Amino acid sequence: MKKISVISLTAFIFTAFQGFAFDWPQNAIQSDSFYSYFGQIRGGTINTSLIFTDSEEIKAADEGKVIAVISEHTEESELFESTLGNAVIVAHKDNLQTIYANLDRDSQRERYTMDSVATGSSFGLCGNTGWQQGQANLEFQVVDTKNQVFINPRVLMPRVGKELELTIQNVTAVNRKGNEYALGINKRFPSGTYYLYRKRQEIAMPYRTTIFINGAAVETISYDMLREKNGRLCTNGNKSYPAALLYPDSNRQLLAEVSLPKGHNAITIAVVDILGKEVTLTYSMDAY
């Protein structure tokens, strides 16, 4: 199969799938042991992959057809190398594609002769060919080609093991002028529109964040899929949130954009993991 040096996957709108569509592409998976999770900040953008920790054998998550084999580079030119390293793309039913990246070189050569694959077919071992800071781990992606979105792979996988504990710390409200108020310290500040941020956890990643003001849910940001808007990957809430808003720096993660009315307000923050375990915290403040 001809080498593809650059791959471009565009994302727009996600249609929910019923049940679990795929098997895990590696054995002995534990939900709290991934190297990097879907939706985290990575290289200045939002991570579209699930990156595993172990270097076990890689397997097809479902039956399908190999539609592309990507090589990290050729001997003729090392320009425009694939950020996925050596990778295989498999097309499945329901307009889904799975991408298995960071394969080793020996496994990559075997893939050139493959066509159809059965669930559990071996793709060999992980390598160190992708842009993963030296980690020899599987980088796994799921794409809905009909709706043109990246899907959080964990949405389509069986639930296994425990989740990393989520926390709500150092919550701040930042208005359009850049004025910042710590909700645990400031009890009174101007009414208006604010971005609410929590302290970003280095590894643990919420599946959903919801903000309630005076008991009413006003915004939910979900990390089930990523779509593209104006050339930038975004997650969804009442609006599209690109990386610059979701992660304005290495220490903060967006909870929501909200409007605080004048008067007394109870602001409740809820962060939920993929198993539905919820952590909440409520702040009281007065807006003038």
PDB file of C-alpha atoms in Angstrom:
ATOM      1  CA  MET A   1       0.000   0.000   0.000  1.00  0.00           C
ATOM      2  CA  LYS A   2       1.321   3.435  -0.880  1.00  0.00           C
ATOM      3  CA  LYS A   3       2.774   5.497   1.931  1.00  0.00           C
ATOM      4  CA  ILE A   4       0.680   8.411   3.243  1.00  0.00           C
ATOM      5  CA  SER A   5       2.950  11.073   4.710  1.00  0.00           C
ATOM      6  CA  VAL A   6       0.291  13.434   6.069  1.00  0.00           C
ATOM      7  CA  ILE A   7      -3.126  12.481   7.446  1.00  0.00           C
ATOM      8  CA  SER A   8      -5.909  14.977   8.004  1.00  0.00           C
ATOM      9  CA  LEU A   9      -9.014  13.985   9.977  1.00  0.00           C
ATOM     10  CA  THR A  10     -11.752  16.625  10.265  1.00  0.00           C
ATOM     11  CA  ALA A  11     -14.388  16.706  13.006  1.00  0.00           C
ATOM     12  CA  PHE A  12     -17.895  18.179  13.134  1.00  0.00           C
ATOM     13  CA  ILE A  13     -20.970  16.560  14.791  1.00  0.00           C
ATOM     14  CA  PHE A  14     -21.254  13.255  16.728  1.00  0.00           C
ATOM     15  CA  THR A  15     -24.173  10.809  16.519  1.00  0.00           C
ATOM     16  CA  ALA A  16     -24.458   8.659  19.664  1.00  0.00           C
ATOM     17  CA  PHE A  17     -23.904   4.912  19.283  1.00  0.00           C
ATOM     18  CA  GLN A  18     -25.876   2.298  21.159  1.00  0.00           C
ATOM     19  CA  GLY A  19     -23.906  -0.028  23.439  1.00  0.00           C
ATOM     20  CA  PHE A  20     -20.212  -0.836  23.126  1.00  0.00           C
ATOM     21  CA  ALA A  21     -18.970  -0.995  19.548  1.00  0.00           C
ATOM     22  CA  PHE A  22     -15.398  -2.190  20.048  1.00  0.00           C
ATOM     23  CA  ASP A  23     -13.178  -4.555  21.998  1.00  0.00           C
ATOM     24  CA  TRP A  24     -10.101  -3.141  23.686  1.00  0.00           C
ATOM     25  CA  PRO A  25      -7.109  -3.046  21.301  1.00  0.00           C
ATOM     26  CA  GLN A  26      -4.837  -4.269  24.100  1.00  0.00           C
ATOM     27  CA  ASN A  27      -5.354  -6.756  26.939  1.00  0.00           C
ATOM     28  CA  ALA A  28      -5.293  -6.092  30.685  1.00  0.00           C
ATOM     29  CA  ILE A  29      -6.741  -2.588  30.396  1.00  0.00           C
ATOM     30  CA  GLN A  30      -7.335  -0.593  33.580  1.00  0.00           C
ATOM     31  CA  SER A  31      -9.280   2.651  33.361  1.00  0.00           C
ATOM     32  CA  ASP A  32      -6.902   4.471  35.714  1.00  0.00           C
ATOM     33  CA  SER A  33      -3.692   3.506  33.946  1.00  0.00           C
ATOM     34  CA  PHE A  34      -3.648   5.346  30.601  1.00  0.00           C
ATOM     35  CA  TYR A  35      -0.691   7.553  29.735  1.00  0.00           C
ATOM     36  CA  SER A  36      -2.905  10.269  28.218  1.00  0.00           C
ATOM     37  CA  TYR A  37      -6.671  10.660  27.927  1.00  0.00           C
ATOM     38  CA  PHE A  38      -8.949  11.969  25.183  1.00  0.00           C
ATOM     39  CA  GLY A  39      -9.690  15.670  25.614  1.00  0.00           C
ATOM     40  CA  GLN A  40      -6.540  16.594  27.524  1.00  0.00           C
ATOM     41  CA  ILE A  41      -4.218  19.341  26.357  1.00  0.00           C
ATOM     42  CA  ARG A  42      -1.402  17.936  24.256  1.00  0.00           C
ATOM     43  CA  GLY A  43       1.077  19.864  22.166  1.00  0.00           C
ATOM     44  CA  GLY A  44      -1.002  23.027  22.315  1.00  0.00           C
ATOM     45  CA  THR A  45      -4.187  21.361  21.065  1.00  0.00           C
ATOM     46  CA  ILE A  46      -6.869  19.028  22.420  1.00  0.00           C
ATOM     47  CA  ASN A  47      -5.863  15.367  22.476  1.00  0.00           C
ATOM     48  CA  THR A  48      -7.882  13.319  19.960  1.00  0.00           C
ATOM     49  CA  SER A  49      -6.306  10.032  21.052  1.00  0.00           C
ATOM     50  CA  LEU A  50      -6.306   7.578  23.908  1.00  0.00           C
ATOM     51  CA  ILE A  51      -2.686   6.718  24.644  1.00  0.00           C
ATOM     52  CA  PHE A  52      -2.035   3.455  26.442  1.00  0.00           C
ATOM     53  CA  THR A  53       0.624   2.741  29.049  1.00  0.00           C
ATOM     54  CA  ASP A  54       1.601  -0.862  28.341  1.00  0.00           C
ATOM     55  CA  SER A  55       3.506  -2.040  25.283  1.00  0.00           C
ATOM     56  CA  GLU A  56       1.490  -5.223  24.814  1.00  0.00           C
ATOM     57  CA  GLU A  57       0.375  -6.690  21.502  1.00  0.00           C
ATOM     58  CA  ILE A  58      -1.997  -4.454  19.525  1.00  0.00           C
ATOM     59  CA  LYS A  59      -5.211  -5.984  18.168  1.00  0.00           C
ATOM     60  CA  ALA A  60      -8.014  -4.903  15.860  1.00  0.00           C
ATOM     61  CA  ALA A  61     -10.885  -3.574  17.972  1.00  0.00           C
ATOM     62  CA  ASP A  62     -13.461  -4.888  15.475  1.00  0.00           C
ATOM     63  CA  GLU A  63     -13.653  -6.543  12.086  1.00  0.00           C
ATOM     64  CA  GLY A  64     -13.046  -4.247   9.167  1.00  0.00           C
ATOM     65  CA  LYS A  65     -10.917  -3.383   6.173  1.00  0.00           C
ATOM     66  CA  VAL A  66      -7.438  -1.863   6.204  1.00  0.00           C
ATOM     67  CA  ILE A  67      -7.775   1.304   4.131  1.00  0.00           C
ATOM     68  CA  ALA A  68      -4.431   2.993   4.788  1.00  0.00           C
ATOM     69  CA  VAL A  69      -0.973   2.286   6.111  1.00  0.00           C
ATOM     70  CA  ILE A  70       1.013   5.313   7.241  1.00  0.00           C
ATOM     71  CA  SER A  71       4.797   5.323   7.411  1.00  0.00           C
ATOM     72  CA  GLU A  72       6.749   7.735   9.591  1.00  0.00           C
ATOM     73  CA  HIS A  73       9.045   8.612   6.653  1.00  0.00           C
ATOM     74  CA  THR A  74      10.861   7.158   3.662  1.00  0.00           C
ATOM     75  CA  GLU A  75      14.539   7.071   2.828  1.00  0.00           C
ATOM     76  CA  GLU A  76      14.001   9.669   0.087  1.00  0.00           C
ATOM     77  CA  SER A  77      12.641  12.388   2.357  1.00  0.00           C
ATOM     78  CA  GLU A  78      12.037  12.964   6.028  1.00  0.00           C
ATOM     79  CA  LEU A  79       9.957  16.093   5.473  1.00  0.00           C
ATOM     80  CA  PHE A  80       6.364  16.202   6.749  1.00  0.00           C
ATOM     81  CA  GLU A  81       6.689  13.091   8.884  1.00  0.00           C
ATOM     82  CA  SER A  82       3.530  11.522  10.253  1.00  0.00           C
ATOM     83  CA  THR A  83       2.797  12.658  13.816  1.00  0.00           C
ATOM     84  CA  LEU A  84       1.226   9.215  14.287  1.00  0.00           C
ATOM     85  CA  GLY A  85       4.453   7.483  13.321  1.00  0.00           C
ATOM     86  CA  ASN A  86       3.812   4.102  11.747  1.00  0.00           C
ATOM     87  CA  ALA A  87       0.053   3.577  11.777  1.00  0.00           C
ATOM     88  CA  VAL A  88      -2.819   1.559  10.356  1.00  0.00           C
ATOM     89  CA  ILE A  89      -6.346   2.813   9.616  1.00  0.00           C
ATOM     90  CA  VAL A  90      -9.222   0.319   9.611  1.00  0.00           C
ATOM     91  CA  ALA A  91     -12.733   1.069   8.305  1.00  0.00           C
ATOM     92  CA  HIS A  92     -15.655  -0.535  10.156  1.00  0.00           C
ATOM     93  CA  LYS A  93     -19.436  -0.567   9.848  1.00  0.00           C
ATOM     94  CA  ASP A  94     -21.474   2.464  10.936  1.00  0.00           C
ATOM     95  CA  ASN A  95     -18.978   4.783   9.196  1.00  0.00           C
ATOM     96  CA  LEU A  96     -16.403   4.343  11.943  1.00  0.00           C
ATOM     97  CA  GLN A  97     -12.641   4.151  11.543  1.00  0.00           C
ATOM     98  CA  THR A  98     -10.062   3.075  14.098  1.00  0.00           C
ATOM     99  CA  ILE A  99      -6.458   4.263  13.941  1.00  0.00           C
ATOM    100  CA  TYR A 100      -3.593   2.328  15.528  1.00  0.00           C
ATOM    101  CA  ALA A 101      -0.514   4.539  15.761  1.00  0.00           C
ATOM    102  CA  ASN A 102       3.059   4.410  17.051  1.00  0.00           C
ATOM    103  CA  LEU A 103       3.602   0.874  15.720  1.00  0.00           C
ATOM    104  CA  ASP A 104       7.103  -0.524  15.560  1.00  0.00           C
ATOM    105  CA  ARG A 105       8.864  -0.867  12.217  1.00  0.00           C
ATOM    106  CA  ASP A 106       8.674  -4.669  12.015  1.00  0.00           C
ATOM    107  CA  SER A 107       4.919  -4.634  12.625  1.00  0.00           C
ATOM    108  CA  GLN A 108       4.522  -1.903  10.027  1.00  0.00           C
ATOM    109  CA  ARG A 109       6.056  -4.009   7.260  1.00  0.00           C
ATOM    110  CA  GLU A 110       3.565  -6.806   7.944  1.00  0.00           C
ATOM    111  CA  ARG A 111       0.620  -4.432   7.624  1.00  0.00           C
ATOM    112  CA  TYR A 112       1.321  -3.668   3.966  1.00  0.00           C
ATOM    113  CA  THR A 113       0.031  -7.140   3.031  1.00  0.00           C
ATOM    114  CA  MET A 114      -3.199  -6.944   5.049  1.00  0.00           C
ATOM    115  CA  ASP A 115      -6.680  -6.263   3.704  1.00  0.00           C
ATOM    116  CA  SER A 116      -9.648  -7.435   5.767  1.00  0.00           C
ATOM    117  CA  VAL A 117      -9.127  -8.008   9.490  1.00  0.00           C
ATOM    118  CA  ALA A 118     -11.147  -9.884  12.096  1.00  0.00           C
ATOM    119  CA  THR A 119     -11.747  -8.691  15.644  1.00  0.00           C
ATOM    120  CA  GLY A 120      -8.560  -9.432  17.573  1.00  0.00           C
ATOM    121  CA  SER A 121      -6.288  -9.620  14.528  1.00  0.00           C
ATOM    122  CA  SER A 122      -2.749  -8.757  15.578  1.00  0.00           C
ATOM    123  CA  PHE A 123      -1.153  -5.488  14.497  1.00  0.00           C
ATOM    124  CA  GLY A 124       2.100  -6.376  16.235  1.00  0.00           C
ATOM    125  CA  LEU A 125       3.755  -4.300  18.931  1.00  0.00           C
ATOM    126  CA  CYS A 126       4.125  -0.658  19.851  1.00  0.00           C
ATOM    127  CA  GLY A 127       7.132   1.240  18.631  1.00  0.00           C
ATOM    128  CA  ASN A 128       8.606   4.649  19.153  1.00  0.00           C
ATOM    129  CA  THR A 129       7.785   6.159  15.769  1.00  0.00           C
ATOM    130  CA  GLY A 130       5.148   8.754  16.706  1.00  0.00           C
ATOM    131  CA  TRP A 131       5.394  12.083  18.489  1.00  0.00           C
ATOM    132  CA  GLN A 132       4.923  10.751  22.009  1.00  0.00           C
ATOM    133  CA  GLN A 133       7.856  12.170  23.942  1.00  0.00           C
ATOM    134  CA  GLY A 134       9.753   8.919  23.673  1.00  0.00           C
ATOM    135  CA  GLN A 135       6.889   6.715  24.874  1.00  0.00           C
ATOM    136  CA  ALA A 136       6.575   3.346  23.122  1.00  0.00           C
ATOM    137  CA  ASN A 137       2.802   3.158  23.643  1.00  0.00           C
ATOM    138  CA  LEU A 138      -0.226   2.590  21.442  1.00  0.00           C
ATOM    139  CA  GLU A 139      -1.977   5.758  20.279  1.00  0.00           C
ATOM    140  CA  PHE A 140      -5.594   4.851  19.494  1.00  0.00           C
ATOM    141  CA  GLN A 141      -8.200   7.008  17.722  1.00  0.00           C
ATOM    142  CA  VAL A 142     -11.814   6.544  16.643  1.00  0.00           C
ATOM    143  CA  VAL A 143     -13.296   8.682  13.866  1.00  0.00           C
ATOM    144  CA  ASP A 144     -16.914   8.971  12.727  1.00  0.00           C
ATOM    145  CA  THR A 145     -16.431   9.697   9.017  1.00  0.00           C
ATOM    146  CA  LYS A 146     -20.106  10.432   8.332  1.00  0.00           C
ATOM    147  CA  ASN A 147     -20.416  13.157  10.954  1.00  0.00           C
ATOM    148  CA  GLN A 148     -16.704  13.954  10.750  1.00  0.00           C
ATOM    149  CA  VAL A 149     -15.802  13.920  14.423  1.00  0.00           C
ATOM    150  CA  PHE A 150     -13.210  12.338  16.672  1.00  0.00           C
ATOM    151  CA  ILE A 151     -14.956  10.119  19.211  1.00  0.00           C
ATOM    152  CA  ASN A 152     -13.664   9.468  22.702  1.00  0.00           C
ATOM    153  CA  PRO A 153     -12.651   5.781  22.326  1.00  0.00           C
ATOM    154  CA  ARG A 154     -13.756   5.014  25.854  1.00  0.00           C
ATOM    155  CA  VAL A 155     -17.382   5.786  24.937  1.00  0.00           C
ATOM    156  CA  LEU A 156     -17.362   2.728  22.667  1.00  0.00           C
ATOM    157  CA  MET A 157     -15.352   0.394  24.930  1.00  0.00           C
ATOM    158  CA  PRO A 158     -16.434  -1.915  27.762  1.00  0.00           C
ATOM    159  CA  ARG A 159     -16.012  -0.256  31.162  1.00  0.00           C
ATOM    160  CA  VAL A 160     -13.188  -1.847  33.160  1.00  0.00           C
ATOM    161  CA  GLY A 161     -11.470  -1.076  36.443  1.00  0.00           C
ATOM    162  CA  LYS A 162     -11.704   2.035  38.575  1.00  0.00           C
ATOM    163  CA  GLU A 163     -11.377   5.649  37.510  1.00  0.00           C
ATOM    164  CA  LEU A 164      -8.837   8.193  38.638  1.00  0.00           C
ATOM    165  CA  GLU A 165     -10.299  10.432  41.347  1.00  0.00           C
ATOM    166  CA  LEU A 166     -11.521  13.815  40.171  1.00  0.00           C
ATOM    167  CA  THR A 167     -11.076  16.963  42.258  1.00  0.00           C
ATOM    168  CA  ILE A 168     -12.401  20.539  42.190  1.00  0.00           C
ATOM    169  CA  GLN A 169      -9.740  22.954  43.384  1.00  0.00           C
ATOM    170  CA  ASN A 170      -8.734  26.602  42.965  1.00  0.00           C
ATOM    171  CA  VAL A 171     -11.866  27.624  41.070  1.00  0.00           C
ATOM    172  CA  THR A 172     -11.624  31.085  39.508  1.00  0.00           C
ATOM    173  CA  ALA A 173     -14.002  33.295  37.544  1.00  0.00           C
ATOM    174  CA  VAL A 174     -12.460  35.387  34.753  1.00  0.00           C
ATOM    175  CA  ASN A 175     -14.482  38.099  32.995  1.00  0.00           C
ATOM    176  CA  ARG A 176     -14.102  39.469  29.476  1.00  0.00           C
ATOM    177  CA  LYS A 177     -11.720  42.191  30.746  1.00  0.00           C
ATOM    178  CA  GLY A 178      -9.415  39.556  32.196  1.00  0.00           C
ATOM    179  CA  ASN A 179     -10.269  40.354  35.816  1.00  0.00           C
ATOM    180  CA  GLU A 180      -9.967  37.218  37.910  1.00  0.00           C
ATOM    181  CA  TYR A 181     -11.838  36.308  41.103  1.00  0.00           C
ATOM    182  CA  ALA A 182     -11.139  33.279  43.299  1.00  0.00           C
ATOM    183  CA  LEU A 183     -14.511  31.796  44.242  1.00  0.00           C
ATOM    184  CA  GLY A 184     -13.230  30.483  47.549  1.00  0.00           C
ATOM    185  CA  ILE A 185     -11.976  33.939  48.573  1.00  0.00           C
ATOM    186  CA  ASN A 186     -13.958  36.612  46.727  1.00  0.00           C
ATOM    187  CA  LYS A 187     -17.571  36.741  47.919  1.00  0.00           C
ATOM    188  CA  ARG A 188     -18.626  39.796  45.924  1.00  0.00           C
ATOM    189  CA  PHE A 189     -17.791  40.859  42.386  1.00  0.00           C
ATOM    190  CA  PRO A 190     -19.493  42.405  39.322  1.00  0.00           C
ATOM    191  CA  SER A 191     -22.325  40.648  37.501  1.00  0.00           C
ATOM    192  CA  GLY A 192     -21.718  39.627  33.910  1.00  0.00           C
ATOM    193  CA  THR A 193     -20.228  36.860  31.768  1.00  0.00           C
ATOM    194  CA  TYR A 194     -17.400  34.758  33.180  1.00  0.00           C
ATOM    195  CA  TYR A 195     -15.247  31.795  32.297  1.00  0.00           C
ATOM    196  CA  LEU A 196     -15.081  29.428  35.266  1.00  0.00           C
ATOM    197  CA  TYR A 197     -11.862  27.431  35.629  1.00  0.00           C
ATOM    198  CA  ARG A 198     -10.687  24.723  37.988  1.00  0.00           C
ATOM    199  CA  LYS A 199      -7.127  23.628  38.693  1.00  0.00           C
ATOM    200  CA  ARG A 200      -6.243  21.173  35.921  1.00  0.00           C
ATOM    201  CA  GLN A 201      -5.354  17.686  37.052  1.00  0.00           C
ATOM    202  CA  GLU A 202      -2.230  16.345  35.398  1.00  0.00           C
ATOM    203  CA  ILE A 203      -3.736  12.979  34.400  1.00  0.00           C
ATOM    204  CA  ALA A 204      -7.321  12.529  35.644  1.00  0.00           C
ATOM    205  CA  MET A 205      -9.793  13.784  33.046  1.00  0.00           C
ATOM    206  CA  PRO A 206     -13.507  14.508  33.610  1.00  0.00           C
ATOM    207  CA  TYR A 207     -15.964  13.071  31.129  1.00  0.00           C
ATOM    208  CA  ARG A 208     -18.404  15.929  31.744  1.00  0.00           C
ATOM    209  CA  THR A 209     -18.528  19.208  33.669  1.00  0.00           C
ATOM    210  CA  THR A 210     -21.774  20.974  34.599  1.00  0.00           C
ATOM    211  CA  ILE A 211     -22.416  24.340  36.256  1.00  0.00           C
ATOM    212  CA  PHE A 212     -25.611  25.130  38.197  1.00  0.00           C
ATOM    213  CA  ILE A 213     -26.537  28.681  39.184  1.00  0.00           C
ATOM    214  CA  ASN A 214     -29.200  28.928  41.859  1.00  0.00           C
ATOM    215  CA  GLY A 215     -30.146  25.310  41.206  1.00  0.00           C
ATOM    216  CA  ALA A 216     -30.531  25.563  37.422  1.00  0.00           C
ATOM    217  CA  ALA A 217     -28.086  23.854  35.065  1.00  0.00           C
ATOM    218  CA  VAL A 218     -26.687  26.573  32.807  1.00  0.00           C
ATOM    219  CA  GLU A 219     -23.836  24.840  30.990  1.00  0.00           C
ATOM    220  CA  THR A 220     -22.433  21.355  30.382  1.00  0.00           C
ATOM    221  CA  ILE A 221     -19.195  20.575  28.585  1.00  0.00           C
ATOM    222  CA  SER A 222     -18.865  16.956  27.461  1.00  0.00           C
ATOM    223  CA  TYR A 223     -15.743  15.151  26.319  1.00  0.00           C
ATOM    224  CA  ASP A 224     -17.439  12.425  24.269  1.00  0.00           C
ATOM    225  CA  MET A 225     -16.284  13.871  20.954  1.00  0.00           C
ATOM    226  CA  LEU A 226     -14.263  16.644  19.317  1.00  0.00           C
ATOM    227  CA  ARG A 227     -15.242  18.564  16.214  1.00  0.00           C
ATOM    228  CA  GLU A 228     -13.564  21.185  14.079  1.00  0.00           C
ATOM    229  CA  LYS A 229     -14.702  24.787  13.852  1.00  0.00           C
ATOM    230  CA  ASN A 230     -12.811  27.480  11.986  1.00  0.00           C
ATOM    231  CA  GLY A 231      -9.812  25.189  11.692  1.00  0.00           C
ATOM    232  CA  ARG A 232      -9.600  24.478  15.427  1.00  0.00           C
ATOM    233  CA  LEU A 233     -10.516  21.370  17.382  1.00  0.00           C
ATOM    234  CA  CYS A 234     -13.323  22.098  19.833  1.00  0.00           C
ATOM    235  CA  THR A 235     -15.405  20.372  22.453  1.00  0.00           C
ATOM    236  CA  ASN A 236     -19.088  21.120  22.943  1.00  0.00           C
ATOM    237  CA  GLY A 237     -21.186  23.041  25.418  1.00  0.00           C
ATOM    238  CA  ASN A 238     -23.585  25.861  24.689  1.00  0.00           C
ATOM    239  CA  LYS A 239     -20.854  26.915  22.262  1.00  0.00           C
ATOM    240  CA  SER A 240     -17.697  25.413  20.797  1.00  0.00           C
ATOM    241  CA  TYR A 241     -14.652  25.649  23.039  1.00  0.00           C
ATOM    242  CA  PRO A 242     -11.177  25.471  21.405  1.00  0.00           C
ATOM    243  CA  ALA A 243      -7.967  24.617  23.246  1.00  0.00           C
ATOM    244  CA  ALA A 244      -7.149  28.272  23.970  1.00  0.00           C
ATOM    245  CA  LEU A 245     -10.337  28.579  26.045  1.00  0.00           C
ATOM    246  CA  LEU A 246     -10.353  25.083  27.514  1.00  0.00           C
ATOM    247  CA  TYR A 247      -6.723  25.311  28.615  1.00  0.00           C
ATOM    248  CA  PRO A 248      -5.576  28.951  28.782  1.00  0.00           C
ATOM    249  CA  ASP A 249      -2.408  27.774  30.533  1.00  0.00           C
ATOM    250  CA  SER A 250      -0.924  24.573  31.932  1.00  0.00           C
ATOM    251  CA  ASN A 251      -2.661  25.010  35.291  1.00  0.00           C
ATOM    252  CA  ARG A 252      -6.310  25.619  34.403  1.00  0.00           C
ATOM    253  CA  GLN A 253      -9.173  23.766  32.714  1.00  0.00           C
ATOM    254  CA  LEU A 254     -12.445  25.398  31.677  1.00  0.00           C
ATOM    255  CA  LEU A 255     -15.583  24.360  33.536  1.00  0.00           C
ATOM    256  CA  ALA A 256     -18.054  26.589  31.686  1.00  0.00           C
ATOM    257  CA  GLU A 257     -18.882  30.026  30.376  1.00  0.00           C
ATOM    258  CA  VAL A 258     -21.689  31.485  32.506  1.00  0.00           C
ATOM    259  CA  SER A 259     -23.614  34.706  33.102  1.00  0.00           C
ATOM    260  CA  LEU A 260     -23.859  35.729  36.749  1.00  0.00           C
ATOM    261  CA  PRO A 261     -26.969  37.843  37.446  1.00  0.00           C
ATOM    262  CA  LYS A 262     -27.106  40.618  40.028  1.00  0.00           C
ATOM    263  CA  GLY A 263     -27.942  39.492  43.529  1.00  0.00           C
ATOM    264  CA  HIS A 264     -27.055  36.471  45.607  1.00  0.00           C
ATOM    265  CA  ASN A 265     -25.870  33.428  43.628  1.00  0.00           C
ATOM    266  CA  ALA A 266     -25.170  29.826  44.571  1.00  0.00           C
ATOM    267  CA  ILE A 267     -22.722  28.372  42.033  1.00  0.00           C
ATOM    268  CA  THR A 268     -22.551  24.572  42.050  1.00  0.00           C
ATOM    269  CA  ILE A 269     -19.840  22.795  40.099  1.00  0.00           C
ATOM    270  CA  ALA A 270     -20.164  19.121  39.166  1.00  0.00           C
ATOM    271  CA  VAL A 271     -17.448  17.036  37.500  1.00  0.00           C
ATOM    272  CA  VAL A 272     -18.348  13.505  36.408  1.00  0.00           C
ATOM    273  CA  ASP A 273     -16.177  10.585  35.316  1.00  0.00           C
ATOM    274  CA  ILE A 274     -17.115   8.154  32.552  1.00  0.00           C
ATOM    275  CA  LEU A 275     -18.669   5.751  35.094  1.00  0.00           C
ATOM    276  CA  GLY A 276     -21.009   8.480  36.310  1.00  0.00           C
ATOM    277  CA  LYS A 277     -19.282   9.181  39.646  1.00  0.00           C
ATOM    278  CA  GLU A 278     -19.876  12.831  40.469  1.00  0.00           C
ATOM    279  CA  VAL A 279     -17.912  15.309  42.573  1.00  0.00           C
ATOM    280  CA  THR A 280     -19.663  18.596  43.458  1.00  0.00           C
ATOM    281  CA  LEU A 281     -18.753  21.831  45.190  1.00  0.00           C
ATOM    282  CA  THR A 282     -20.931  24.906  45.857  1.00  0.00           C
ATOM    283  CA  TYR A 283     -19.821  28.518  46.257  1.00  0.00           C
ATOM    284  CA  SER A 284     -21.933  31.469  47.432  1.00  0.00           C
ATOM    285  CA  MET A 285     -21.315  34.983  46.122  1.00  0.00           C
ATOM    286  CA  ASP A 286     -23.057  38.306  45.576  1.00  0.00           C
ATOM    287  CA  ALA A 287     -22.985  40.044  42.198  1.00  0.00           C
ATOM    288  CA  TYR A 288     -23.519  43.787  41.888  1.00  0.00           C
TER     289      TYR A 288
END
